């Protein structure tokens, strides 16, 4: 298979990477990726939020300054956008009149986070604490909604197209968003490496599982590579906070997602993955790498 004339994958033998996926994939990804797709964007006061961009062009906002204000701006710009997209995905996966109620709830959350994201442009030194409180309330509300929907889906009380694991996955992200803002309001910004590795490894592993299940069954090599990534991120040895394998794995999953996003936009990969979902998971990998770098000495 080729993406824009560039081979996307070859044989799986002779792997020497952290995850065990094809070692040729990362350099191929770097050969075709757009720099902005793998680069974090420092978040400044008044920065344009994600609603101003095509999904493929959305910046991945990270703190520009090492203080509660800088972290608050970046997290609100990044995670409010992520929460808005979660709500959009959930609404799209709830078709039919029998799901009208929860679909409308998801659509309302999408609208609320879109408004909140626009308002994040106005975060300043004198209001970031109160803005964070509003964000915490919204994050907890959508987390409760996701958890309720996940329980009902798992119990067969609703029959949507949303996996129970997707509800659990996205609720965990909402909970972390709220926890981090609570820390900033107490003027604590430090990232604990173990927490960063545990949270993002679980996230990247589940992303890989989602990708494997959303690819067309004919895309056997890509499914195999996604499954290998999932397995790697689930292994405790990868999460050894003393080593650097986790950074190698983070870069590999970013490269894999970048190639995938490019192929999906170009119509070169057969799947039921929408372009916004491909962009969404790629931006989370960029954020993962940024947080890992912030936990390293020097």
PDB file of C-alpha atoms in Angstrom:
ATOM      1  CA  UNK A   1       0.000   0.000   0.000  1.00  0.00           C
ATOM      2  CA  UNK A   2       1.203   3.536  -0.710  1.00  0.00           C
ATOM      3  CA  UNK A   3       0.221   6.897   0.705  1.00  0.00           C
ATOM      4  CA  UNK A   4       0.726   9.582  -1.890  1.00  0.00           C
ATOM      5  CA  UNK A   5       3.280   7.385  -3.627  1.00  0.00           C
ATOM      6  CA  UNK A   6       5.211   6.609  -0.426  1.00  0.00           C
ATOM      7  CA  UNK A   7       5.217   3.027   0.869  1.00  0.00           C
ATOM      8  CA  UNK A   8       3.312   2.955   4.162  1.00  0.00           C
ATOM      9  CA  UNK A   9       4.473  -0.438   5.369  1.00  0.00           C
ATOM     10  CA  UNK A  10       6.615  -3.402   4.510  1.00  0.00           C
ATOM     11  CA  UNK A  11       7.377  -6.751   6.167  1.00  0.00           C
ATOM     12  CA  UNK A  12       7.254  -7.070   9.941  1.00  0.00           C
ATOM     13  CA  UNK A  13      10.458  -9.059  10.413  1.00  0.00           C
ATOM     14  CA  UNK A  14      13.550  -7.740  12.143  1.00  0.00           C
ATOM     15  CA  UNK A  15      11.805  -5.251  14.408  1.00  0.00           C
ATOM     16  CA  UNK A  16      14.069  -3.285  16.743  1.00  0.00           C
ATOM     17  CA  UNK A  17      11.717  -0.604  17.980  1.00  0.00           C
ATOM     18  CA  UNK A  18      10.184  -0.089  21.406  1.00  0.00           C
ATOM     19  CA  UNK A  19       6.819  -1.458  20.372  1.00  0.00           C
ATOM     20  CA  UNK A  20       7.910  -4.149  17.947  1.00  0.00           C
ATOM     21  CA  UNK A  21       6.059  -2.656  14.967  1.00  0.00           C
ATOM     22  CA  UNK A  22       7.713  -2.281  11.593  1.00  0.00           C
ATOM     23  CA  UNK A  23      10.874  -0.177  12.063  1.00  0.00           C
ATOM     24  CA  UNK A  24      10.433   1.305   8.577  1.00  0.00           C
ATOM     25  CA  UNK A  25       7.144   2.985   9.466  1.00  0.00           C
ATOM     26  CA  UNK A  26       8.582   5.886  11.537  1.00  0.00           C
ATOM     27  CA  UNK A  27      11.020   7.190   8.881  1.00  0.00           C
ATOM     28  CA  UNK A  28       8.347   6.795   6.223  1.00  0.00           C
ATOM     29  CA  UNK A  29       5.989   8.819   8.381  1.00  0.00           C
ATOM     30  CA  UNK A  30       8.564  11.557   8.810  1.00  0.00           C
ATOM     31  CA  UNK A  31       9.066  11.674   5.057  1.00  0.00           C
ATOM     32  CA  UNK A  32       5.450  12.534   4.353  1.00  0.00           C
ATOM     33  CA  UNK A  33       4.061  14.231   7.450  1.00  0.00           C
ATOM     34  CA  UNK A  34       3.319  17.944   7.590  1.00  0.00           C
ATOM     35  CA  UNK A  35       5.506  19.546  10.305  1.00  0.00           C
ATOM     36  CA  UNK A  36       2.540  21.160  12.053  1.00  0.00           C
ATOM     37  CA  UNK A  37       0.947  17.733  12.473  1.00  0.00           C
ATOM     38  CA  UNK A  38       3.676  16.579  14.847  1.00  0.00           C
ATOM     39  CA  UNK A  39       4.628  19.899  16.440  1.00  0.00           C
ATOM     40  CA  UNK A  40       3.136  21.354  19.606  1.00  0.00           C
ATOM     41  CA  UNK A  41       1.977  24.995  19.615  1.00  0.00           C
ATOM     42  CA  UNK A  42       2.697  27.218  22.645  1.00  0.00           C
ATOM     43  CA  UNK A  43      -0.598  28.530  24.029  1.00  0.00           C
ATOM     44  CA  UNK A  44      -0.719  32.293  24.472  1.00  0.00           C
ATOM     45  CA  UNK A  45      -3.395  34.585  25.868  1.00  0.00           C
ATOM     46  CA  UNK A  46      -5.934  35.232  23.126  1.00  0.00           C
ATOM     47  CA  UNK A  47      -4.882  32.216  21.064  1.00  0.00           C
ATOM     48  CA  UNK A  48      -7.471  31.139  18.518  1.00  0.00           C
ATOM     49  CA  UNK A  49      -9.252  28.031  19.818  1.00  0.00           C
ATOM     50  CA  UNK A  50      -9.763  24.833  17.874  1.00  0.00           C
ATOM     51  CA  UNK A  51     -13.153  25.802  16.469  1.00  0.00           C
ATOM     52  CA  UNK A  52     -11.356  28.193  14.093  1.00  0.00           C
ATOM     53  CA  UNK A  53      -9.537  25.383  12.302  1.00  0.00           C
ATOM     54  CA  UNK A  54     -10.135  22.471   9.985  1.00  0.00           C
ATOM     55  CA  UNK A  55      -9.509  19.325  12.128  1.00  0.00           C
ATOM     56  CA  UNK A  56      -6.349  18.495  10.193  1.00  0.00           C
ATOM     57  CA  UNK A  57      -4.964  21.980  10.838  1.00  0.00           C
ATOM     58  CA  UNK A  58      -5.818  22.285  14.527  1.00  0.00           C
ATOM     59  CA  UNK A  59      -2.844  23.217  16.709  1.00  0.00           C
ATOM     60  CA  UNK A  60      -1.921  21.007  19.627  1.00  0.00           C
ATOM     61  CA  UNK A  61      -1.686  23.603  22.375  1.00  0.00           C
ATOM     62  CA  UNK A  62       0.897  23.175  25.147  1.00  0.00           C
ATOM     63  CA  UNK A  63       1.958  25.551  27.948  1.00  0.00           C
ATOM     64  CA  UNK A  64       4.112  28.454  26.828  1.00  0.00           C
ATOM     65  CA  UNK A  65       4.990  29.583  30.348  1.00  0.00           C
ATOM     66  CA  UNK A  66       5.850  27.424  33.327  1.00  0.00           C
ATOM     67  CA  UNK A  67       3.171  28.764  35.646  1.00  0.00           C
ATOM     68  CA  UNK A  68      -0.496  28.080  36.483  1.00  0.00           C
ATOM     69  CA  UNK A  69      -1.717  30.630  33.941  1.00  0.00           C
ATOM     70  CA  UNK A  70       0.265  29.101  31.085  1.00  0.00           C
ATOM     71  CA  UNK A  71      -0.868  25.590  31.946  1.00  0.00           C
ATOM     72  CA  UNK A  72      -4.477  26.726  32.368  1.00  0.00           C
ATOM     73  CA  UNK A  73      -4.563  28.396  28.953  1.00  0.00           C
ATOM     74  CA  UNK A  74      -3.062  25.365  27.221  1.00  0.00           C
ATOM     75  CA  UNK A  75      -5.217  22.776  28.963  1.00  0.00           C
ATOM     76  CA  UNK A  76      -8.429  24.676  28.396  1.00  0.00           C
ATOM     77  CA  UNK A  77      -7.662  25.189  24.709  1.00  0.00           C
ATOM     78  CA  UNK A  78      -6.607  21.577  24.198  1.00  0.00           C
ATOM     79  CA  UNK A  79      -9.006  19.622  26.395  1.00  0.00           C
ATOM     80  CA  UNK A  80     -12.134  21.712  25.779  1.00  0.00           C
ATOM     81  CA  UNK A  81     -11.635  20.999  22.087  1.00  0.00           C
ATOM     82  CA  UNK A  82     -11.108  17.299  22.804  1.00  0.00           C
ATOM     83  CA  UNK A  83     -14.293  17.195  24.921  1.00  0.00           C
ATOM     84  CA  UNK A  84     -16.235  18.959  22.164  1.00  0.00           C
ATOM     85  CA  UNK A  85     -15.059  16.352  19.677  1.00  0.00           C
ATOM     86  CA  UNK A  86     -15.940  13.500  22.038  1.00  0.00           C
ATOM     87  CA  UNK A  87     -19.494  14.804  22.209  1.00  0.00           C
ATOM     88  CA  UNK A  88     -19.619  15.109  18.422  1.00  0.00           C
ATOM     89  CA  UNK A  89     -18.376  11.535  17.934  1.00  0.00           C
ATOM     90  CA  UNK A  90     -20.878  10.179  20.454  1.00  0.00           C
ATOM     91  CA  UNK A  91     -23.767  12.040  18.809  1.00  0.00           C
ATOM     92  CA  UNK A  92     -22.790  10.678  15.384  1.00  0.00           C
ATOM     93  CA  UNK A  93     -22.748   7.149  16.774  1.00  0.00           C
ATOM     94  CA  UNK A  94     -26.263   7.375  18.204  1.00  0.00           C
ATOM     95  CA  UNK A  95     -28.558   7.087  15.166  1.00  0.00           C
ATOM     96  CA  UNK A  96     -32.290   6.543  15.090  1.00  0.00           C
ATOM     97  CA  UNK A  97     -35.319   7.826  17.003  1.00  0.00           C
ATOM     98  CA  UNK A  98     -34.823   5.454  19.933  1.00  0.00           C
ATOM     99  CA  UNK A  99     -31.552   7.257  20.775  1.00  0.00           C
ATOM    100  CA  UNK A 100     -32.944  10.756  20.325  1.00  0.00           C
ATOM    101  CA  UNK A 101     -32.629  11.617  24.030  1.00  0.00           C
ATOM    102  CA  UNK A 102     -28.956  10.754  24.609  1.00  0.00           C
ATOM    103  CA  UNK A 103     -28.052  12.051  21.131  1.00  0.00           C
ATOM    104  CA  UNK A 104     -29.544  15.435  22.018  1.00  0.00           C
ATOM    105  CA  UNK A 105     -27.579  15.420  25.276  1.00  0.00           C
ATOM    106  CA  UNK A 106     -24.366  14.746  23.391  1.00  0.00           C
ATOM    107  CA  UNK A 107     -25.156  17.526  20.903  1.00  0.00           C
ATOM    108  CA  UNK A 108     -25.779  19.931  23.780  1.00  0.00           C
ATOM    109  CA  UNK A 109     -22.408  19.065  25.307  1.00  0.00           C
ATOM    110  CA  UNK A 110     -20.837  19.688  21.911  1.00  0.00           C
ATOM    111  CA  UNK A 111     -22.401  23.164  21.824  1.00  0.00           C
ATOM    112  CA  UNK A 112     -21.416  23.932  25.430  1.00  0.00           C
ATOM    113  CA  UNK A 113     -17.789  23.002  24.890  1.00  0.00           C
ATOM    114  CA  UNK A 114     -17.691  24.909  21.611  1.00  0.00           C
ATOM    115  CA  UNK A 115     -18.842  28.044  23.458  1.00  0.00           C
ATOM    116  CA  UNK A 116     -16.418  27.367  26.297  1.00  0.00           C
ATOM    117  CA  UNK A 117     -13.569  26.945  23.842  1.00  0.00           C
ATOM    118  CA  UNK A 118     -14.324  30.296  22.245  1.00  0.00           C
ATOM    119  CA  UNK A 119     -14.429  31.897  25.690  1.00  0.00           C
ATOM    120  CA  UNK A 120     -11.010  30.431  26.504  1.00  0.00           C
ATOM    121  CA  UNK A 121      -9.577  33.137  24.246  1.00  0.00           C
ATOM    122  CA  UNK A 122     -10.239  35.530  27.148  1.00  0.00           C
ATOM    123  CA  UNK A 123      -8.286  33.702  29.881  1.00  0.00           C
ATOM    124  CA  UNK A 124      -6.093  36.209  31.746  1.00  0.00           C
ATOM    125  CA  UNK A 125      -4.085  36.357  34.999  1.00  0.00           C
ATOM    126  CA  UNK A 126      -7.067  37.818  36.862  1.00  0.00           C
ATOM    127  CA  UNK A 127      -9.679  35.277  35.747  1.00  0.00           C
ATOM    128  CA  UNK A 128      -7.967  31.954  35.060  1.00  0.00           C
ATOM    129  CA  UNK A 129      -8.978  30.500  38.439  1.00  0.00           C
ATOM    130  CA  UNK A 130     -12.676  31.220  37.899  1.00  0.00           C
ATOM    131  CA  UNK A 131     -12.471  30.017  34.297  1.00  0.00           C
ATOM    132  CA  UNK A 132     -10.879  26.801  35.509  1.00  0.00           C
ATOM    133  CA  UNK A 133     -13.741  26.317  37.962  1.00  0.00           C
ATOM    134  CA  UNK A 134     -16.243  26.577  35.104  1.00  0.00           C
ATOM    135  CA  UNK A 135     -14.157  24.128  33.081  1.00  0.00           C
ATOM    136  CA  UNK A 136     -14.030  21.679  35.982  1.00  0.00           C
ATOM    137  CA  UNK A 137     -17.816  21.780  36.279  1.00  0.00           C
ATOM    138  CA  UNK A 138     -18.264  21.122  32.547  1.00  0.00           C
ATOM    139  CA  UNK A 139     -15.676  18.336  32.557  1.00  0.00           C
ATOM    140  CA  UNK A 140     -17.354  16.600  35.484  1.00  0.00           C
ATOM    141  CA  UNK A 141     -20.758  16.901  33.856  1.00  0.00           C
ATOM    142  CA  UNK A 142     -19.655  15.317  30.600  1.00  0.00           C
ATOM    143  CA  UNK A 143     -17.745  12.658  32.523  1.00  0.00           C
ATOM    144  CA  UNK A 144     -20.921  11.712  34.401  1.00  0.00           C
ATOM    145  CA  UNK A 145     -22.832  11.571  31.113  1.00  0.00           C
ATOM    146  CA  UNK A 146     -20.210   9.315  29.532  1.00  0.00           C
ATOM    147  CA  UNK A 147     -20.135   6.993  32.537  1.00  0.00           C
ATOM    148  CA  UNK A 148     -23.924   6.704  32.587  1.00  0.00           C
ATOM    149  CA  UNK A 149     -24.063   6.018  28.857  1.00  0.00           C
ATOM    150  CA  UNK A 150     -21.262   3.471  29.169  1.00  0.00           C
ATOM    151  CA  UNK A 151     -23.097   1.587  31.905  1.00  0.00           C
ATOM    152  CA  UNK A 152     -26.316   1.579  29.895  1.00  0.00           C
ATOM    153  CA  UNK A 153     -24.540   0.440  26.726  1.00  0.00           C
ATOM    154  CA  UNK A 154     -22.769  -2.371  28.585  1.00  0.00           C
ATOM    155  CA  UNK A 155     -26.057  -3.486  30.165  1.00  0.00           C
ATOM    156  CA  UNK A 156     -27.958  -3.418  26.869  1.00  0.00           C
ATOM    157  CA  UNK A 157     -30.239  -0.606  28.039  1.00  0.00           C
ATOM    158  CA  UNK A 158     -29.244   1.461  25.025  1.00  0.00           C
ATOM    159  CA  UNK A 159     -28.120   0.130  21.625  1.00  0.00           C
ATOM    160  CA  UNK A 160     -25.823   2.768  20.228  1.00  0.00           C
ATOM    161  CA  UNK A 161     -22.737   2.327  18.029  1.00  0.00           C
ATOM    162  CA  UNK A 162     -20.468   3.523  20.847  1.00  0.00           C
ATOM    163  CA  UNK A 163     -18.285   0.901  22.507  1.00  0.00           C
ATOM    164  CA  UNK A 164     -18.498   0.803  26.318  1.00  0.00           C
ATOM    165  CA  UNK A 165     -14.700   1.163  26.304  1.00  0.00           C
ATOM    166  CA  UNK A 166     -14.986   4.394  24.326  1.00  0.00           C
ATOM    167  CA  UNK A 167     -17.257   5.843  27.019  1.00  0.00           C
ATOM    168  CA  UNK A 168     -14.791   4.725  29.716  1.00  0.00           C
ATOM    169  CA  UNK A 169     -11.822   6.051  27.750  1.00  0.00           C
ATOM    170  CA  UNK A 170     -13.316   9.490  27.168  1.00  0.00           C
ATOM    171  CA  UNK A 171     -14.617   9.792  30.739  1.00  0.00           C
ATOM    172  CA  UNK A 172     -11.103   9.131  32.029  1.00  0.00           C
ATOM    173  CA  UNK A 173      -9.813  12.003  29.895  1.00  0.00           C
ATOM    174  CA  UNK A 174     -12.506  14.345  31.242  1.00  0.00           C
ATOM    175  CA  UNK A 175     -11.620  13.374  34.814  1.00  0.00           C
ATOM    176  CA  UNK A 176      -7.943  14.076  34.239  1.00  0.00           C
ATOM    177  CA  UNK A 177      -8.740  17.436  32.652  1.00  0.00           C
ATOM    178  CA  UNK A 178     -10.658  18.399  35.796  1.00  0.00           C
ATOM    179  CA  UNK A 179      -7.942  17.096  38.152  1.00  0.00           C
ATOM    180  CA  UNK A 180      -5.205  19.052  36.422  1.00  0.00           C
ATOM    181  CA  UNK A 181      -7.204  22.298  36.567  1.00  0.00           C
ATOM    182  CA  UNK A 182      -7.842  21.746  40.265  1.00  0.00           C
ATOM    183  CA  UNK A 183      -4.071  21.533  40.751  1.00  0.00           C
ATOM    184  CA  UNK A 184      -3.484  24.748  38.791  1.00  0.00           C
ATOM    185  CA  UNK A 185      -5.954  26.585  41.008  1.00  0.00           C
ATOM    186  CA  UNK A 186      -3.779  25.485  43.939  1.00  0.00           C
ATOM    187  CA  UNK A 187      -0.741  26.745  42.001  1.00  0.00           C
ATOM    188  CA  UNK A 188       0.607  23.242  41.434  1.00  0.00           C
ATOM    189  CA  UNK A 189       1.752  22.567  37.881  1.00  0.00           C
ATOM    190  CA  UNK A 190       4.269  19.727  38.262  1.00  0.00           C
ATOM    191  CA  UNK A 191       3.748  16.645  36.129  1.00  0.00           C
ATOM    192  CA  UNK A 192       4.419  13.327  37.812  1.00  0.00           C
ATOM    193  CA  UNK A 193       6.211  11.077  35.342  1.00  0.00           C
ATOM    194  CA  UNK A 194       4.564   7.913  36.584  1.00  0.00           C
ATOM    195  CA  UNK A 195       1.096   9.444  36.240  1.00  0.00           C
ATOM    196  CA  UNK A 196       1.907  10.806  32.781  1.00  0.00           C
ATOM    197  CA  UNK A 197       3.173   7.433  31.584  1.00  0.00           C
ATOM    198  CA  UNK A 198       0.260   5.492  33.103  1.00  0.00           C
ATOM    199  CA  UNK A 199      -2.422   7.829  31.763  1.00  0.00           C
ATOM    200  CA  UNK A 200      -1.046   8.232  28.262  1.00  0.00           C
ATOM    201  CA  UNK A 201       0.033   4.601  27.852  1.00  0.00           C
ATOM    202  CA  UNK A 202      -3.525   3.513  28.600  1.00  0.00           C
ATOM    203  CA  UNK A 203      -4.808   6.150  26.180  1.00  0.00           C
ATOM    204  CA  UNK A 204      -2.427   5.228  23.360  1.00  0.00           C
ATOM    205  CA  UNK A 205      -3.111   1.514  23.832  1.00  0.00           C
ATOM    206  CA  UNK A 206      -6.847   2.026  23.610  1.00  0.00           C
ATOM    207  CA  UNK A 207      -6.474   4.313  20.594  1.00  0.00           C
ATOM    208  CA  UNK A 208      -4.537   1.541  18.875  1.00  0.00           C
ATOM    209  CA  UNK A 209      -7.284  -0.950  19.707  1.00  0.00           C
ATOM    210  CA  UNK A 210      -9.943   1.413  18.344  1.00  0.00           C
ATOM    211  CA  UNK A 211      -7.968   1.886  15.125  1.00  0.00           C
ATOM    212  CA  UNK A 212      -7.557  -1.865  14.665  1.00  0.00           C
ATOM    213  CA  UNK A 213     -11.313  -2.348  14.957  1.00  0.00           C
ATOM    214  CA  UNK A 214     -12.208   0.561  12.656  1.00  0.00           C
ATOM    215  CA  UNK A 215      -9.959  -0.442   9.760  1.00  0.00           C
ATOM    216  CA  UNK A 216     -11.430  -2.412   6.888  1.00  0.00           C
ATOM    217  CA  UNK A 217     -10.759  -6.161   7.371  1.00  0.00           C
ATOM    218  CA  UNK A 218      -8.696  -6.080   4.166  1.00  0.00           C
ATOM    219  CA  UNK A 219      -6.168  -3.715   5.775  1.00  0.00           C
ATOM    220  CA  UNK A 220      -4.452  -6.652   7.437  1.00  0.00           C
ATOM    221  CA  UNK A 221      -0.994  -5.130   7.796  1.00  0.00           C
ATOM    222  CA  UNK A 222      -2.261  -1.921   9.363  1.00  0.00           C
ATOM    223  CA  UNK A 223      -4.505  -3.925  11.693  1.00  0.00           C
ATOM    224  CA  UNK A 224      -1.480  -5.990  12.717  1.00  0.00           C
ATOM    225  CA  UNK A 225       0.567  -2.861  13.375  1.00  0.00           C
ATOM    226  CA  UNK A 226      -2.233  -1.270  15.427  1.00  0.00           C
ATOM    227  CA  UNK A 227      -2.593  -4.471  17.451  1.00  0.00           C
ATOM    228  CA  UNK A 228       1.150  -4.558  18.116  1.00  0.00           C
ATOM    229  CA  UNK A 229       0.998  -0.978  19.394  1.00  0.00           C
ATOM    230  CA  UNK A 230      -1.929  -1.844  21.635  1.00  0.00           C
ATOM    231  CA  UNK A 231      -0.048  -4.813  23.081  1.00  0.00           C
ATOM    232  CA  UNK A 232       3.103  -2.763  23.632  1.00  0.00           C
ATOM    233  CA  UNK A 233       1.336   0.004  25.533  1.00  0.00           C
ATOM    234  CA  UNK A 234      -0.391  -2.558  27.752  1.00  0.00           C
ATOM    235  CA  UNK A 235       2.888  -4.143  28.868  1.00  0.00           C
ATOM    236  CA  UNK A 236       4.103  -2.958  32.285  1.00  0.00           C
ATOM    237  CA  UNK A 237       7.738  -3.083  31.130  1.00  0.00           C
ATOM    238  CA  UNK A 238       7.081  -0.287  28.619  1.00  0.00           C
ATOM    239  CA  UNK A 239       5.906   1.930  31.451  1.00  0.00           C
ATOM    240  CA  UNK A 240       9.206   1.768  33.336  1.00  0.00           C
ATOM    241  CA  UNK A 241       9.609   5.428  34.237  1.00  0.00           C
ATOM    242  CA  UNK A 242      13.397   5.024  34.435  1.00  0.00           C
ATOM    243  CA  UNK A 243      13.853   4.073  30.797  1.00  0.00           C
ATOM    244  CA  UNK A 244      13.289   5.784  27.471  1.00  0.00           C
ATOM    245  CA  UNK A 245      11.316   3.045  25.698  1.00  0.00           C
ATOM    246  CA  UNK A 246       8.113   4.902  26.459  1.00  0.00           C
ATOM    247  CA  UNK A 247       9.350   7.938  24.487  1.00  0.00           C
ATOM    248  CA  UNK A 248      10.306   5.718  21.578  1.00  0.00           C
ATOM    249  CA  UNK A 249       6.877   4.114  21.694  1.00  0.00           C
ATOM    250  CA  UNK A 250       5.179   7.520  21.890  1.00  0.00           C
ATOM    251  CA  UNK A 251       7.035   8.648  18.770  1.00  0.00           C
ATOM    252  CA  UNK A 252       6.169   5.424  16.967  1.00  0.00           C
ATOM    253  CA  UNK A 253       2.467   5.735  17.725  1.00  0.00           C
ATOM    254  CA  UNK A 254       2.543   9.368  16.574  1.00  0.00           C
ATOM    255  CA  UNK A 255       4.219   8.337  13.326  1.00  0.00           C
ATOM    256  CA  UNK A 256       1.699   5.538  12.810  1.00  0.00           C
ATOM    257  CA  UNK A 257      -1.216   7.905  13.402  1.00  0.00           C
ATOM    258  CA  UNK A 258       0.275  10.554  11.123  1.00  0.00           C
ATOM    259  CA  UNK A 259       0.624   8.089   8.273  1.00  0.00           C
ATOM    260  CA  UNK A 260      -2.909   6.871   8.968  1.00  0.00           C
ATOM    261  CA  UNK A 261      -4.393  10.357   8.987  1.00  0.00           C
ATOM    262  CA  UNK A 262      -2.658  11.204   5.729  1.00  0.00           C
ATOM    263  CA  UNK A 263      -3.961   7.997   4.135  1.00  0.00           C
ATOM    264  CA  UNK A 264      -7.496   8.552   5.380  1.00  0.00           C
ATOM    265  CA  UNK A 265      -7.639  12.095   4.031  1.00  0.00           C
ATOM    266  CA  UNK A 266      -6.214  10.906   0.696  1.00  0.00           C
ATOM    267  CA  UNK A 267      -8.650   7.991   0.472  1.00  0.00           C
ATOM    268  CA  UNK A 268      -5.746   5.513   0.438  1.00  0.00           C
ATOM    269  CA  UNK A 269      -6.756   3.575   3.568  1.00  0.00           C
ATOM    270  CA  UNK A 270      -9.968   1.591   3.719  1.00  0.00           C
ATOM    271  CA  UNK A 271     -11.708   2.129   7.039  1.00  0.00           C
ATOM    272  CA  UNK A 272     -14.680   3.665   8.822  1.00  0.00           C
ATOM    273  CA  UNK A 273     -12.371   6.185  10.515  1.00  0.00           C
ATOM    274  CA  UNK A 274     -13.514   9.744   9.893  1.00  0.00           C
ATOM    275  CA  UNK A 275     -10.900  12.448   9.267  1.00  0.00           C
ATOM    276  CA  UNK A 276     -11.794  14.282  12.531  1.00  0.00           C
ATOM    277  CA  UNK A 277     -11.172  11.089  14.527  1.00  0.00           C
ATOM    278  CA  UNK A 278      -7.830  10.573  12.785  1.00  0.00           C
ATOM    279  CA  UNK A 279      -6.826  14.138  13.640  1.00  0.00           C
ATOM    280  CA  UNK A 280      -8.103  13.773  17.206  1.00  0.00           C
ATOM    281  CA  UNK A 281      -5.986  10.742  18.099  1.00  0.00           C
ATOM    282  CA  UNK A 282      -2.906  12.190  16.381  1.00  0.00           C
ATOM    283  CA  UNK A 283      -3.116  15.422  18.410  1.00  0.00           C
ATOM    284  CA  UNK A 284      -3.366  13.447  21.642  1.00  0.00           C
ATOM    285  CA  UNK A 285      -0.120  11.668  20.733  1.00  0.00           C
ATOM    286  CA  UNK A 286       1.569  15.048  20.203  1.00  0.00           C
ATOM    287  CA  UNK A 287       0.379  16.110  23.646  1.00  0.00           C
ATOM    288  CA  UNK A 288       1.673  12.851  25.150  1.00  0.00           C
ATOM    289  CA  UNK A 289       5.166  13.533  23.827  1.00  0.00           C
ATOM    290  CA  UNK A 290       5.117  17.110  25.130  1.00  0.00           C
ATOM    291  CA  UNK A 291       4.170  15.971  28.633  1.00  0.00           C
ATOM    292  CA  UNK A 292       6.846  13.276  28.598  1.00  0.00           C
ATOM    293  CA  UNK A 293       9.478  15.858  27.695  1.00  0.00           C
ATOM    294  CA  UNK A 294       8.346  18.065  30.602  1.00  0.00           C
ATOM    295  CA  UNK A 295       8.969  15.227  33.067  1.00  0.00           C
ATOM    296  CA  UNK A 296      12.581  14.747  31.964  1.00  0.00           C
ATOM    297  CA  UNK A 297      15.393  16.472  33.889  1.00  0.00           C
ATOM    298  CA  UNK A 298      17.046  19.420  32.225  1.00  0.00           C
TER     299      UNK A 298
END
